[in-house]
XYZ file of C-alpha atoms in Angstrom:
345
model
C 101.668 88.749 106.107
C 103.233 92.321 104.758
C 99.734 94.692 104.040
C 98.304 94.909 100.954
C 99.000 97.958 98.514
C 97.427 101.084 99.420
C 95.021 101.922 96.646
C 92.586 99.143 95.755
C 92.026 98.362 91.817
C 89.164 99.654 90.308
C 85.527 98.176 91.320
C 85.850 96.530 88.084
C 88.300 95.977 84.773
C 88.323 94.786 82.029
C 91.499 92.222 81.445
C 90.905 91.694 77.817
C 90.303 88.394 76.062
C 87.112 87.846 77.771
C 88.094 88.234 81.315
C 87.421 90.598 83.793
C 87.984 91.504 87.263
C 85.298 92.471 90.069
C 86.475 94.025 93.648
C 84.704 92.681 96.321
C 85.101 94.240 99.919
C 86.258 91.799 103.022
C 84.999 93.839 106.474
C 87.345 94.391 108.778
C 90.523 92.599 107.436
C 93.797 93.824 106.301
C 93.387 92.412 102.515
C 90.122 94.498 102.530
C 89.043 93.126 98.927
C 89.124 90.038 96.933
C 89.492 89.924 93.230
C 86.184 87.871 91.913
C 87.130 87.369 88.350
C 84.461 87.085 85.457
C 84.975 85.065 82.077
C 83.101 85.255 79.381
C 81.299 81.844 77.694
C 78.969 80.552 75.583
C 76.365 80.014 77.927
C 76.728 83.351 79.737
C 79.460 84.604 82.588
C 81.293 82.148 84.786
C 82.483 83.828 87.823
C 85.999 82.282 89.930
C 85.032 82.910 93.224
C 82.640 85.185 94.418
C 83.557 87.070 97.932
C 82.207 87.820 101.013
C 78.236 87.652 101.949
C 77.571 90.501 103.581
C 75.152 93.987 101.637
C 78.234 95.385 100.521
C 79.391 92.696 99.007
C 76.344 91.636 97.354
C 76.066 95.089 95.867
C 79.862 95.725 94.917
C 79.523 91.798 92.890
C 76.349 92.900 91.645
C 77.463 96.273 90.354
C 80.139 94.858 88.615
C 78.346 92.426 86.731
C 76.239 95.025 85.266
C 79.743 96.597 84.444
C 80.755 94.061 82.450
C 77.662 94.192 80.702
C 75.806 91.254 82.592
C 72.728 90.585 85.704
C 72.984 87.982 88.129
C 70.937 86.195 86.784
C 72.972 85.440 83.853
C 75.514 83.844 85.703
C 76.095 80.765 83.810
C 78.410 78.972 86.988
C 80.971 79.411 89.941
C 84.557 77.929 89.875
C 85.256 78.133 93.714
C 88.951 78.099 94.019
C 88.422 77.063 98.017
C 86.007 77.013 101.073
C 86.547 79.948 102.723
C 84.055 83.018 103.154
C 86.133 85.812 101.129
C 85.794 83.441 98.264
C 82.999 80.999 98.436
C 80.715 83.306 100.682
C 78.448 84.736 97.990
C 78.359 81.577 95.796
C 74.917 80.324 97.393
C 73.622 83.743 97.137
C 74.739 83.799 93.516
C 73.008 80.238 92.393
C 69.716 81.621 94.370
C 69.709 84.361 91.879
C 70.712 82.428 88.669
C 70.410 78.809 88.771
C 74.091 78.615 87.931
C 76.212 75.736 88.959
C 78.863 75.707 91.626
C 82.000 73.726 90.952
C 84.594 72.693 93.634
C 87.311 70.384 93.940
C 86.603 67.012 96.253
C 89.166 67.652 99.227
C 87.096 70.873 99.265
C 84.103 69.668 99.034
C 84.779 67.200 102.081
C 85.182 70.475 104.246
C 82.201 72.508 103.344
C 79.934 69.050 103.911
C 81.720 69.040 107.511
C 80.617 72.669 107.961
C 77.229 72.229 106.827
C 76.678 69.397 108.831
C 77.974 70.314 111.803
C 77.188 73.423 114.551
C 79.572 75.878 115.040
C 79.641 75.113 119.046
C 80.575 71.141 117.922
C 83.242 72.629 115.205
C 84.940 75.210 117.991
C 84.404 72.722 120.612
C 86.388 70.036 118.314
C 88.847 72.715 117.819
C 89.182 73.579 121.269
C 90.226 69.866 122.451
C 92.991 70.127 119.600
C 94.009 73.140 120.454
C 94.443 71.786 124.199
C 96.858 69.120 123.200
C 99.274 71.747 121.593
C 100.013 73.464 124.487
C 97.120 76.766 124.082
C 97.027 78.600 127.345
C 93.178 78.925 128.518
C 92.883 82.956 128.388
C 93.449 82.108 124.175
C 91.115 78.632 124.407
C 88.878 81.320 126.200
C 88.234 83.316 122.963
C 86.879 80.781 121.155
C 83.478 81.123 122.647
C 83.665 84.731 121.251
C 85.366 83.775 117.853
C 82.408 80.965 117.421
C 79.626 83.442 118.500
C 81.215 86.460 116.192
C 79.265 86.217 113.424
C 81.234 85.323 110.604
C 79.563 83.623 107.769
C 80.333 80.138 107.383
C 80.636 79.273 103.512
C 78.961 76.281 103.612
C 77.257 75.827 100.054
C 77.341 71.847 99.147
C 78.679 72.545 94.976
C 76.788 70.737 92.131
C 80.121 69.765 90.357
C 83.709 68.358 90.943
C 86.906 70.176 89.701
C 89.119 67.635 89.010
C 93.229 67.942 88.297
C 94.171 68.213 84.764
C 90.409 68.549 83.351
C 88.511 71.115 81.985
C 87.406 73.505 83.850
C 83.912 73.250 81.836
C 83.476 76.637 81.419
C 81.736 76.875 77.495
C 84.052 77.443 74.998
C 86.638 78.549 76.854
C 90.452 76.721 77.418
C 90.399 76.994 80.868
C 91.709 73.927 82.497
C 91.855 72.844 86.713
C 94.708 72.765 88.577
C 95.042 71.286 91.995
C 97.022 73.142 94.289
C 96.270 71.976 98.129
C 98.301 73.618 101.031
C 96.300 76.757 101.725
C 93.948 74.291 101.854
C 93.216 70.375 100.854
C 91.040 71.269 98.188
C 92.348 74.332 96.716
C 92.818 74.793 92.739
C 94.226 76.930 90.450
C 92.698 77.657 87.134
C 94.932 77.629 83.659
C 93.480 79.834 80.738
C 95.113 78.565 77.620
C 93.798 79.927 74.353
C 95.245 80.469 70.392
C 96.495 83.781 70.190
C 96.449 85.209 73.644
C 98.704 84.872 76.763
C 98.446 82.645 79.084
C 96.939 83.085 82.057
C 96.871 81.679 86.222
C 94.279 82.243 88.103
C 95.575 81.561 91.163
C 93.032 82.172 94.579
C 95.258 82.419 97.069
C 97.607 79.976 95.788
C 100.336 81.930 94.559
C 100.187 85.721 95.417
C 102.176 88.987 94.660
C 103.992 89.583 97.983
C 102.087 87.699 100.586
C 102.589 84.433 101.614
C 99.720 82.427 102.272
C 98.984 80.548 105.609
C 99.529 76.852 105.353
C 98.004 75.142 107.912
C 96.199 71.352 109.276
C 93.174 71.500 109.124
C 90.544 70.614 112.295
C 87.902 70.613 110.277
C 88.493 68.210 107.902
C 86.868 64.958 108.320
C 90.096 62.610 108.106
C 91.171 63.610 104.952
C 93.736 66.216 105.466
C 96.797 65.902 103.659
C 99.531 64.398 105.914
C 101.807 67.118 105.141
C 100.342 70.086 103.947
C 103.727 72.181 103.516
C 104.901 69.750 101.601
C 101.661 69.741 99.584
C 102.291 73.220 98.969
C 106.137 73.292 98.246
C 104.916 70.637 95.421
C 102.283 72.444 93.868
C 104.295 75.441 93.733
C 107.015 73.567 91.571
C 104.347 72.480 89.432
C 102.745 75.863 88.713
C 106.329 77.113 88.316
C 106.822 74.366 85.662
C 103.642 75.947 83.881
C 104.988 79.307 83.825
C 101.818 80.961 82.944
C 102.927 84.617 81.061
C 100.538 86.296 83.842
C 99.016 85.586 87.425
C 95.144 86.844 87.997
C 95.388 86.254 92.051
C 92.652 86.709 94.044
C 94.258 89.425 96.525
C 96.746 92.647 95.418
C 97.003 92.902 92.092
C 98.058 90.939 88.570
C 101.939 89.912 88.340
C 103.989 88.153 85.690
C 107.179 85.904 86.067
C 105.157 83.445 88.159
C 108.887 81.195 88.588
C 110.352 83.847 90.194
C 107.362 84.248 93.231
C 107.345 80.121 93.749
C 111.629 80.863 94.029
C 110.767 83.307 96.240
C 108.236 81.386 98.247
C 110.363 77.849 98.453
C 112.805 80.130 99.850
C 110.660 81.623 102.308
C 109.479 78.052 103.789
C 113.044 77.017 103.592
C 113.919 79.604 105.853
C 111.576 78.866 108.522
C 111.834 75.273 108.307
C 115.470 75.531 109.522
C 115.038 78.009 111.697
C 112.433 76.182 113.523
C 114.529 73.050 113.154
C 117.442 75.128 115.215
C 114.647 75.941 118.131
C 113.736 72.030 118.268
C 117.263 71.209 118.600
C 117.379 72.837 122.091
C 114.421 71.980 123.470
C 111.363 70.058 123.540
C 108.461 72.496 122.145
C 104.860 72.366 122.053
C 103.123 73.404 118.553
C 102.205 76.967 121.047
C 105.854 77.032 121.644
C 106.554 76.771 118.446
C 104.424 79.369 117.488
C 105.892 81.864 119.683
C 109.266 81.464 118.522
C 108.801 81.956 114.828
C 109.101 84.997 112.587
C 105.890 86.718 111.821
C 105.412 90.216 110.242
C 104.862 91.526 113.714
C 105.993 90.800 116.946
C 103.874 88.137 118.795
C 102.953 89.765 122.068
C 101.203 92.457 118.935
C 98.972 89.769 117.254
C 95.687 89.525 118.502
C 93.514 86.154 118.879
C 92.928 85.324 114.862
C 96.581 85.962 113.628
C 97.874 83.830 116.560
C 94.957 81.465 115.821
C 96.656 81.127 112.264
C 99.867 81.475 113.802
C 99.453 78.177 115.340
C 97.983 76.513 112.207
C 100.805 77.323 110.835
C 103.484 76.184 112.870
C 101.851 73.197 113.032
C 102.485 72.697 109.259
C 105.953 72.997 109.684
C 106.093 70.726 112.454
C 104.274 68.265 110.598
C 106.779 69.010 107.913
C 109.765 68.222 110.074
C 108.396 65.201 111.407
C 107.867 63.768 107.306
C 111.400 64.772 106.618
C 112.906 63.096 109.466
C 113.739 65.747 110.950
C 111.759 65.748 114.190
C 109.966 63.498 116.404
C 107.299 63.734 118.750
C 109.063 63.528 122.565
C 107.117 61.215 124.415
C 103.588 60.826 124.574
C 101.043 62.657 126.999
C 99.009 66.242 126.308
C 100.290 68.837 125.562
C 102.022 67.016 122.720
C 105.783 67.979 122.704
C 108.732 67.761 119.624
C 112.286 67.800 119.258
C 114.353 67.593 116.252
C 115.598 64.381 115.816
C 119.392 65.688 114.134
């Protein structure tokens, strides 16, 4: 994941046509800020996403509301775009204050009941015997104890409304319309702003970014839902957002883009890439999902990524495993823990 640019937007802006954006700080991680974005209706503001729960970024969301011209209490609803904290964190805090509704998509929704029903020691400890059967040393199975016990907010607010593909959004008087994008996660969606006279508009969570490519992963804590190949699920909803070819991209990280074909080119290319290269390791040797892991590309070399990014490292190899193995491509060699593949041509 290249770093983000080096001056953050403004705390907030106005986009025009109704929309603006609010900068809400992430502590201590590299994206530092997530774009909350704010549209006008009807019935009062609708926020997409809402950031992190922590003072600061109660205060920075509340401060820009008041920007824009609006309290928190007059938040009308929350489109959650997916589960985790940087976007869904402040959306429990922000229905406290308001009464608005919350609106996520199903596969999403599966999740956040999982978290909310579950401890965190059962979640990491679930995790944990996973992580066990693809091939984790101890000294990293070790630092789950201290990743459980670390204190970051799980966003585990149950929503009050489904977000279903192709449907309104139901966001008053507004042409805003959902669009389900799972691969960053199951339940992810996209949101399509298509109104007379103005351009149209993606606003894209962490779907589709400027320059970073985001982690696609399997999920541990879904409840047996997860898709069967998430990469794949991705790949496909790119193509489909490329076939929309929305005139500009509100993402939720970086900064506002146009020419949204040209980033899904860019990002079929990418996965392309490291599907064959990891398809050329398997051919040589049986590898566990760790293995696999340690032999892709990442922005920076592995023996310098500390416990999360090789945490998501794995998650993401994993995906492209899983990817292989639906394409035909590889097999799993033999059975037995730690689970091991090999490319099957």
């Amino acid at each position: 994941m290249p770093p983000t640019e080096k001056a953050p937007p403004p705390p907030t802006q106005d986009l025009g046509g109704g929309v603006w954006s609010i900068t809400v700080p992430i502590p201590d991680n590299p994206l530092r800020y997530t774009l909350v974005y704010l549209l006008e209706s009807d019935r009062g503001p609708v926020l997409v996403d809402t950031g992190w729960d922590d003072p600061t970024g109660r205060e920075a969301l509340s401060a820009g509301l008041a920007a824009a011209g609006h309290a928190l209490s007059d938040v009308h609803g929350v489109l959650v775009t997916h589960h985790h904290p940087d976007h869904h964190g402040l959306s429990g805090h922000v229905r406290e204050q308001s009464g608005a509704w919350i609106g996520m998509h199903a596969a999403e929704t599966a999740i956040v009941r999982a978290l909310h029903s579950n401890s965190s020691g059962r979640w990491i400890g679930r995790m944990a015997e996973l992580m066990r059967g693809s091939g984790v040393p101890q000294e990293h199975l070790d630092g789950l104890g201290h990743f459980g016990s670390s204190g970051a907010p799980l966003a585990d607010t149950l929503p009050d409304r489904e977000l279903v593909h192709g449907e309104p959004a139901g966001v008053p008087g507004r042409g805003l319309r959902v669009m389900w994008t799972p691969g960053h996660t199951p339940g992810h969606v996209c949101l399509y702003l298509d109104e007379p006279g103005r351009p149209t508009r993606l606003l894209s969570g962490d779907h589709l970014l400027p320059t970073i490519s985001p982690v696609v992963s399997l999920y541990p804590e879904n409840p047996g839902d997860e898709p069967a190949d998430p990469l794949g699920d991705f790949l496909d909803s790119l193509e489909r957002i490329a076939a929309l070819a929305p005139q500009e991209v509100l993402p939720a990280h970086q900064h506002r883009f146009a020419d949204a074909p040209g980033r899904v080119r860019d990002l079929l290319d990418h996965h392309a890439v490291r599907l064959a290269d990891l398809h050329t390791q398997l051919k040589h040797e049986p590898l566990t999902l760790w293995e696999c892991a340690q032999r892709m590309h990442w922005n920076r070399p592995w023996e310098e990524l500390n416990f999360v990014a090789r945490h998501l490292a794995l998650s993401e190899a994993a995906a492209h495993v899983r990817r292989l193995v639906k394409t035909g491509l590889a097999e799993e060699n033999g059975s037995g823990e730690p689970q091991r593949f090999v490319a099957t041509e």
